[in-house]
CSV table of C-alpha atoms and ligand atoms in Angstrom, one decimal:
chain,number,residue,atom,x,y,z
A,184,UNK,CA,19.2,4.7,-15.5
A,185,UNK,CA,21.6,7.1,-13.8
A,186,UNK,CA,20.6,7.1,-10.1
A,187,UNK,CA,22.7,10.1,-9.4
A,188,UNK,CA,20.3,12.4,-11.2
A,189,UNK,CA,17.3,11.0,-9.1
A,190,UNK,CA,16.1,13.4,-6.4
A,191,UNK,CA,13.4,11.3,-4.7
A,192,UNK,CA,13.4,7.7,-3.5
A,193,UNK,CA,10.1,5.9,-2.6
A,194,UNK,CA,10.4,2.7,-0.6
A,195,UNK,CA,7.8,0.0,-0.3
A,196,UNK,CA,7.7,-1.1,3.4
A,197,UNK,CA,6.7,-4.7,3.6
A,198,UNK,CA,9.4,-6.9,2.2
A,199,UNK,CA,11.6,-3.9,1.3
A,200,UNK,CA,12.3,-2.0,4.5
A,201,UNK,CA,11.2,-4.7,6.9
A,202,UNK,CA,9.7,-8.2,6.9
A,203,UNK,CA,7.6,-8.7,10.0
A,204,UNK,CA,9.8,-7.3,12.8
A,205,UNK,CA,13.1,-7.7,11.0
A,206,UNK,CA,14.8,-5.0,8.9
A,207,UNK,CA,15.8,-6.0,5.3
A,208,UNK,CA,19.6,-6.2,5.3
A,209,UNK,CA,21.3,-3.0,4.0
A,210,UNK,CA,18.2,-0.8,4.0
A,211,UNK,CA,19.3,1.3,7.0
A,212,UNK,CA,22.7,2.0,5.4
A,213,UNK,CA,21.0,2.8,2.1
A,214,UNK,CA,18.6,5.3,3.7
A,215,UNK,CA,21.4,6.9,5.6
A,216,UNK,CA,23.4,7.4,2.4
A,217,UNK,CA,20.5,8.8,0.5
A,218,UNK,CA,19.7,11.3,3.2
A,219,UNK,CA,23.4,12.3,3.6
A,220,UNK,CA,23.4,13.1,-0.2
A,221,UNK,CA,20.3,15.3,0.2
A,222,UNK,CA,17.8,13.0,-1.6
A,223,UNK,CA,14.2,13.1,-0.5
A,224,UNK,CA,12.9,9.8,0.8
A,225,UNK,CA,9.4,8.5,1.6
A,226,UNK,CA,7.7,5.2,2.4
A,227,UNK,CA,4.7,4.0,0.4
A,228,UNK,CA,2.6,1.1,1.7
A,229,UNK,CA,-0.6,-0.6,0.6
A,230,UNK,CA,-1.2,-1.3,4.3
A,231,UNK,CA,-4.9,-1.5,5.0
A,232,UNK,CA,-4.5,-1.9,8.8
A,233,UNK,CA,-2.0,0.7,10.1
A,234,UNK,CA,-1.9,4.5,9.6
A,235,UNK,CA,1.2,6.6,9.2
A,236,UNK,CA,1.6,7.2,12.9
A,237,UNK,CA,1.6,3.4,13.6
A,238,UNK,CA,3.9,2.7,10.7
A,239,UNK,CA,6.3,5.6,11.8
A,240,UNK,CA,6.4,4.1,15.3
A,241,UNK,CA,7.5,0.8,13.9
A,242,UNK,CA,10.1,2.4,11.7
A,243,UNK,CA,11.6,4.2,14.6
A,244,UNK,CA,11.5,1.1,16.8
A,245,UNK,CA,13.4,-0.8,14.1
A,246,UNK,CA,16.0,2.0,13.9
A,247,UNK,CA,14.9,3.9,10.8
A,248,UNK,CA,14.6,7.6,11.6
A,249,UNK,CA,11.7,9.2,9.6
A,250,UNK,CA,8.9,11.7,10.0
A,251,UNK,CA,5.1,11.1,9.7
A,252,UNK,CA,5.1,13.2,6.5
A,253,UNK,CA,7.3,10.7,4.9
A,254,UNK,CA,4.9,7.8,5.3
A,255,UNK,CA,2.0,7.2,2.9
A,256,UNK,CA,-0.4,4.4,3.8
A,257,UNK,CA,-3.3,3.2,1.7
A,258,UNK,CA,-5.5,3.0,4.7
A,259,UNK,CA,-5.3,6.8,5.0
A,260,UNK,CA,-5.8,7.4,1.3
A,261,UNK,CA,-9.0,5.3,1.1
A,262,UNK,CA,-11.3,7.5,3.1
A,263,UNK,CA,-10.4,10.6,1.0
A,264,UNK,CA,-10.7,8.6,-2.2
A,265,UNK,CA,-14.3,7.6,-1.3
A,266,UNK,CA,-15.1,11.1,-0.2
A,267,UNK,CA,-13.8,12.7,-3.5
A,268,UNK,CA,-15.7,10.3,-5.7
A,269,UNK,CA,-18.9,9.7,-3.8
A,270,UNK,CA,-19.0,12.3,-1.0
A,271,UNK,CA,-19.5,11.5,2.7
A,272,UNK,CA,-21.2,8.1,2.4
A,273,UNK,CA,-23.0,5.4,4.4
A,274,UNK,CA,-20.4,2.7,4.1
A,275,UNK,CA,-20.5,-1.1,4.5
A,276,UNK,CA,-16.8,-1.3,5.3
A,277,UNK,CA,-14.9,-4.5,6.1
A,278,UNK,CA,-11.5,-4.0,7.6
A,279,UNK,CA,-9.3,-3.0,10.6
A,280,UNK,CA,-10.2,-0.8,13.5
A,281,UNK,CA,-7.8,1.8,12.1
A,282,UNK,CA,-9.7,1.8,8.8
A,283,UNK,CA,-13.0,2.3,10.6
A,284,UNK,CA,-11.7,5.1,12.7
A,285,UNK,CA,-10.2,7.0,9.7
A,286,UNK,CA,-13.5,6.5,7.8
A,287,UNK,CA,-15.4,8.1,10.7
A,288,UNK,CA,-12.9,11.0,10.9
A,289,UNK,CA,-13.4,11.6,7.2
A,290,UNK,CA,-17.1,12.1,7.7
A,291,UNK,CA,-18.4,8.8,6.5
A,292,UNK,CA,-21.0,6.8,8.5
A,293,UNK,CA,-20.4,3.1,9.2
A,294,UNK,CA,-23.1,0.4,8.9
A,295,UNK,CA,-23.2,-3.0,10.7
A,296,UNK,CA,-23.3,-6.0,8.4
A,297,UNK,CA,-27.1,-6.5,9.0
A,298,UNK,CA,-27.7,-2.9,7.7
A,299,UNK,CA,-26.2,-3.7,4.2
A,300,UNK,CA,-29.4,-2.6,2.4
A,301,UNK,CA,-28.7,1.0,3.6
A,302,UNK,CA,-25.2,1.1,2.2
A,303,UNK,CA,-24.1,3.6,-0.5
A,304,UNK,CA,-20.5,2.3,-0.9
A,305,UNK,CA,-18.8,-1.0,-0.1
A,306,UNK,CA,-15.2,-0.8,1.0
A,307,UNK,CA,-12.9,-3.8,1.7
A,308,UNK,CA,-9.6,-3.8,3.6
A,309,UNK,CA,-7.7,-6.7,5.1
A,310,UNK,CA,-9.7,-7.8,8.2
A,311,UNK,CA,-8.3,-10.2,10.7
A,312,UNK,CA,-11.9,-10.8,12.0
A,313,UNK,CA,-13.4,-11.6,8.6
A,314,UNK,CA,-16.5,-13.7,9.0
A,315,UNK,CA,-19.2,-15.3,6.8
A,316,UNK,CA,-21.6,-12.7,8.1
A,317,UNK,CA,-19.4,-9.9,6.7
A,318,UNK,CA,-18.8,-11.7,3.5
A,319,UNK,CA,-22.6,-12.2,3.0
A,320,UNK,CA,-23.3,-8.5,3.7
A,321,UNK,CA,-20.5,-7.3,1.4
A,322,UNK,CA,-21.5,-9.7,-1.4
A,323,UNK,CA,-25.2,-8.7,-1.2
A,324,UNK,CA,-24.4,-5.0,-1.2
A,325,UNK,CA,-22.0,-5.3,-4.1
A,326,UNK,CA,-24.5,-7.5,-6.0
A,327,UNK,CA,-26.9,-4.5,-5.8
A,328,UNK,CA,-24.6,-2.5,-8.0
A,329,UNK,CA,-23.1,-0.2,-5.4
A,330,UNK,CA,-19.6,1.4,-5.8
A,331,UNK,CA,-17.2,-1.4,-4.8
A,332,UNK,CA,-13.8,-0.2,-3.5
A,333,UNK,CA,-10.8,-2.1,-2.3
A,334,UNK,CA,-7.9,-0.6,-0.2
A,335,UNK,CA,-5.5,-2.7,-2.2
A,336,UNK,CA,-5.1,-5.9,-4.2
A,337,UNK,CA,-2.3,-7.4,-2.3
A,338,UNK,CA,-2.5,-11.2,-2.3
A,339,UNK,CA,-0.3,-11.6,0.7
A,340,UNK,CA,1.0,-9.7,3.8
A,341,UNK,CA,4.5,-11.1,4.3
A,342,UNK,CA,5.8,-11.9,7.8
A,343,UNK,CA,9.0,-13.6,9.1
A,344,UNK,CA,10.3,-17.0,8.0
A,345,UNK,CA,8.6,-16.8,4.5
A,346,UNK,CA,5.2,-17.0,6.1
A,347,UNK,CA,2.3,-14.7,5.2
A,348,UNK,CA,-1.2,-13.6,6.0
A,349,UNK,CA,-3.8,-13.6,3.2
A,350,UNK,CA,-4.1,-10.0,2.0
A,351,UNK,CA,-7.0,-7.8,1.0
A,352,UNK,CA,-7.2,-9.4,-2.5
A,353,UNK,CA,-8.2,-12.7,-0.8
A,354,UNK,CA,-11.3,-11.0,0.7
A,355,UNK,CA,-12.0,-9.2,-2.6
A,356,UNK,CA,-11.8,-12.6,-4.4
A,357,UNK,CA,-14.5,-14.0,-2.1
A,358,UNK,CA,-16.9,-11.1,-2.9
A,359,UNK,CA,-16.0,-11.2,-6.6
A,360,UNK,CA,-16.7,-15.0,-6.7
A,361,UNK,CA,-20.2,-14.3,-5.4
A,362,UNK,CA,-21.0,-11.3,-7.5
A,363,UNK,CA,-18.8,-11.3,-10.7
A,364,UNK,CA,-17.8,-7.7,-9.9
A,365,UNK,CA,-14.3,-6.3,-9.6
A,366,UNK,CA,-13.5,-3.3,-7.3
A,367,UNK,CA,-12.0,0.1,-7.8
A,368,UNK,CA,-8.5,0.0,-6.1
A,369,UNK,CA,-7.1,2.8,-4.0
A,370,UNK,CA,-3.5,1.5,-3.4
A,371,UNK,CA,-0.6,0.4,-5.6
A,372,UNK,CA,-0.6,-0.3,-8.5
A,373,UNK,CA,-3.1,2.4,-9.1
A,374,UNK,CA,-2.0,6.0,-9.7
A,375,UNK,CA,-3.6,8.0,-6.9
A,376,UNK,CA,-1.3,6.7,-4.1
A,377,UNK,CA,1.9,7.4,-6.2
A,378,UNK,CA,0.7,10.9,-6.9
A,379,UNK,CA,0.3,11.4,-3.1
A,380,UNK,CA,3.9,10.2,-2.6
A,381,UNK,CA,5.3,12.5,-5.3
A,382,UNK,CA,3.5,15.4,-3.7
A,383,UNK,CA,5.0,14.7,-0.4
A,384,UNK,CA,8.5,14.3,-1.9
A,385,UNK,CA,8.1,17.5,-3.9
A,386,UNK,CA,9.8,15.8,-6.9
A,387,UNK,CA,8.4,15.1,-10.4
A,388,UNK,CA,7.9,11.5,-11.5
A,389,UNK,CA,10.8,11.8,-14.0
A,390,UNK,CA,13.2,12.3,-11.1
A,391,UNK,CA,11.8,9.8,-8.7
A,392,UNK,CA,12.5,6.1,-8.1
A,393,UNK,CA,10.2,3.5,-6.7
A,394,UNK,CA,12.0,0.6,-4.9
A,395,UNK,CA,9.7,-2.4,-4.2
A,396,UNK,CA,9.5,-6.2,-4.1
A,397,UNK,CA,6.2,-6.6,-5.9
A,398,UNK,CA,6.3,-6.5,-9.7
A,399,UNK,CA,2.6,-6.0,-9.7
A,400,UNK,CA,1.9,-3.4,-7.0
A,401,UNK,CA,5.3,-1.5,-6.9
A,402,UNK,CA,6.9,-1.8,-10.3
A,403,UNK,CA,4.0,-2.0,-12.7
A,404,UNK,CA,2.2,0.8,-10.8
A,405,UNK,CA,5.2,3.1,-10.6
A,406,UNK,CA,6.0,2.6,-14.2
A,407,UNK,CA,2.5,3.5,-15.2
A,408,UNK,CA,2.8,6.7,-13.0
A,409,UNK,CA,6.0,7.6,-14.9
A,410,UNK,CA,8.5,6.8,-12.1
A,411,UNK,CA,11.8,4.9,-12.5
A,412,UNK,CA,11.8,1.5,-10.8
A,413,UNK,CA,14.1,-0.8,-8.9
A,414,UNK,CA,12.8,-4.3,-8.2
A,415,UNK,CA,14.1,-6.0,-5.1
A,416,UNK,CA,13.7,-9.6,-6.2
A,417,UNK,CA,13.3,-11.8,-3.1
A,418,UNK,CA,10.4,-14.0,-2.3
A,419,UNK,CA,8.0,-11.3,-3.0
A,420,UNK,CA,5.0,-11.1,-5.3
A,421,UNK,CA,6.2,-11.9,-8.8
A,422,UNK,CA,2.8,-11.3,-10.5
A,423,UNK,CA,3.0,-8.4,-13.1
A,424,UNK,CA,4.1,-8.0,-16.6
A,425,UNK,CA,6.3,-4.9,-16.5
A,426,UNK,CA,10.1,-5.1,-16.5
A,427,UNK,CA,11.7,-3.0,-13.9
A,428,UNK,CA,14.5,-0.5,-14.9
A,429,UNK,CA,16.8,-2.2,-12.6
A,430,UNK,CA,16.7,-5.5,-10.7
A,431,UNK,CA,18.6,-6.3,-7.5
A,432,UNK,CA,18.6,-9.2,-5.1
A,433,UNK,CA,20.0,-7.3,-2.2
A,434,UNK,CA,20.6,-3.6,-1.4
A,435,UNK,CA,24.4,-4.1,-1.5
A,436,UNK,CA,24.1,-4.2,-5.3
A,437,UNK,CA,23.3,-0.5,-5.2
A,438,UNK,CA,26.6,0.4,-3.6
A,439,UNK,CA,28.6,2.7,-5.7
A,440,UNK,CA,25.6,3.6,-8.0
A,441,UNK,CA,24.0,6.3,-5.9
B,157,MG,MG1,6.2,-5.3,-0.5
């Protein structure tokens, strides 16, 4: 792959731009170089807890200049995904306060766990207040055959020192175990979120590169959407069957190629 002909670069955030509160070494210099050469840049995350404004604040705090239009978060794509497919819905949603707020703003109504029988759609995002009551409500609603949607299928949310929080897929697995049903997925590796990033970049897939640390979410998903791929192989998620176009172990390996 000739990177010099690439016009847009899409960066995964967790594990690729930062890990917890630490920047990934070399990423600031790489972003500065790409911008200086006139390349379009955006950030694409499966985050199910923070919207683009919150993520932008973190980028700026860590010394990465960006604009809100350059940040695509699955938590913001999920409400419109549900609306496009099912219309404004009565939702049994499990997830962050940010997800709940965005669902309300998108015209959906939110049900308490005890009201699961009134649900039209079940939506799962990573929830730091996940309880047996929420699991029971979600499983019973999904068992009734309702549309079952997950913000992403990330197994882990990485934090510093190699530690992690269980991701959305862990909650989905609990519901799946009780129901035998698998969800529709909004985030990477599915196409809709990559299309949104390409639209923001204003670049066709054939001239765009996805840089990510998850073979499953970033590389397999981007490959399916027709983008070129660079895999940052660290301690990230190594599930996935696709081979990236290019594999690096640190951003310094891209020096002289861009
Ligand atoms: Mg990642």
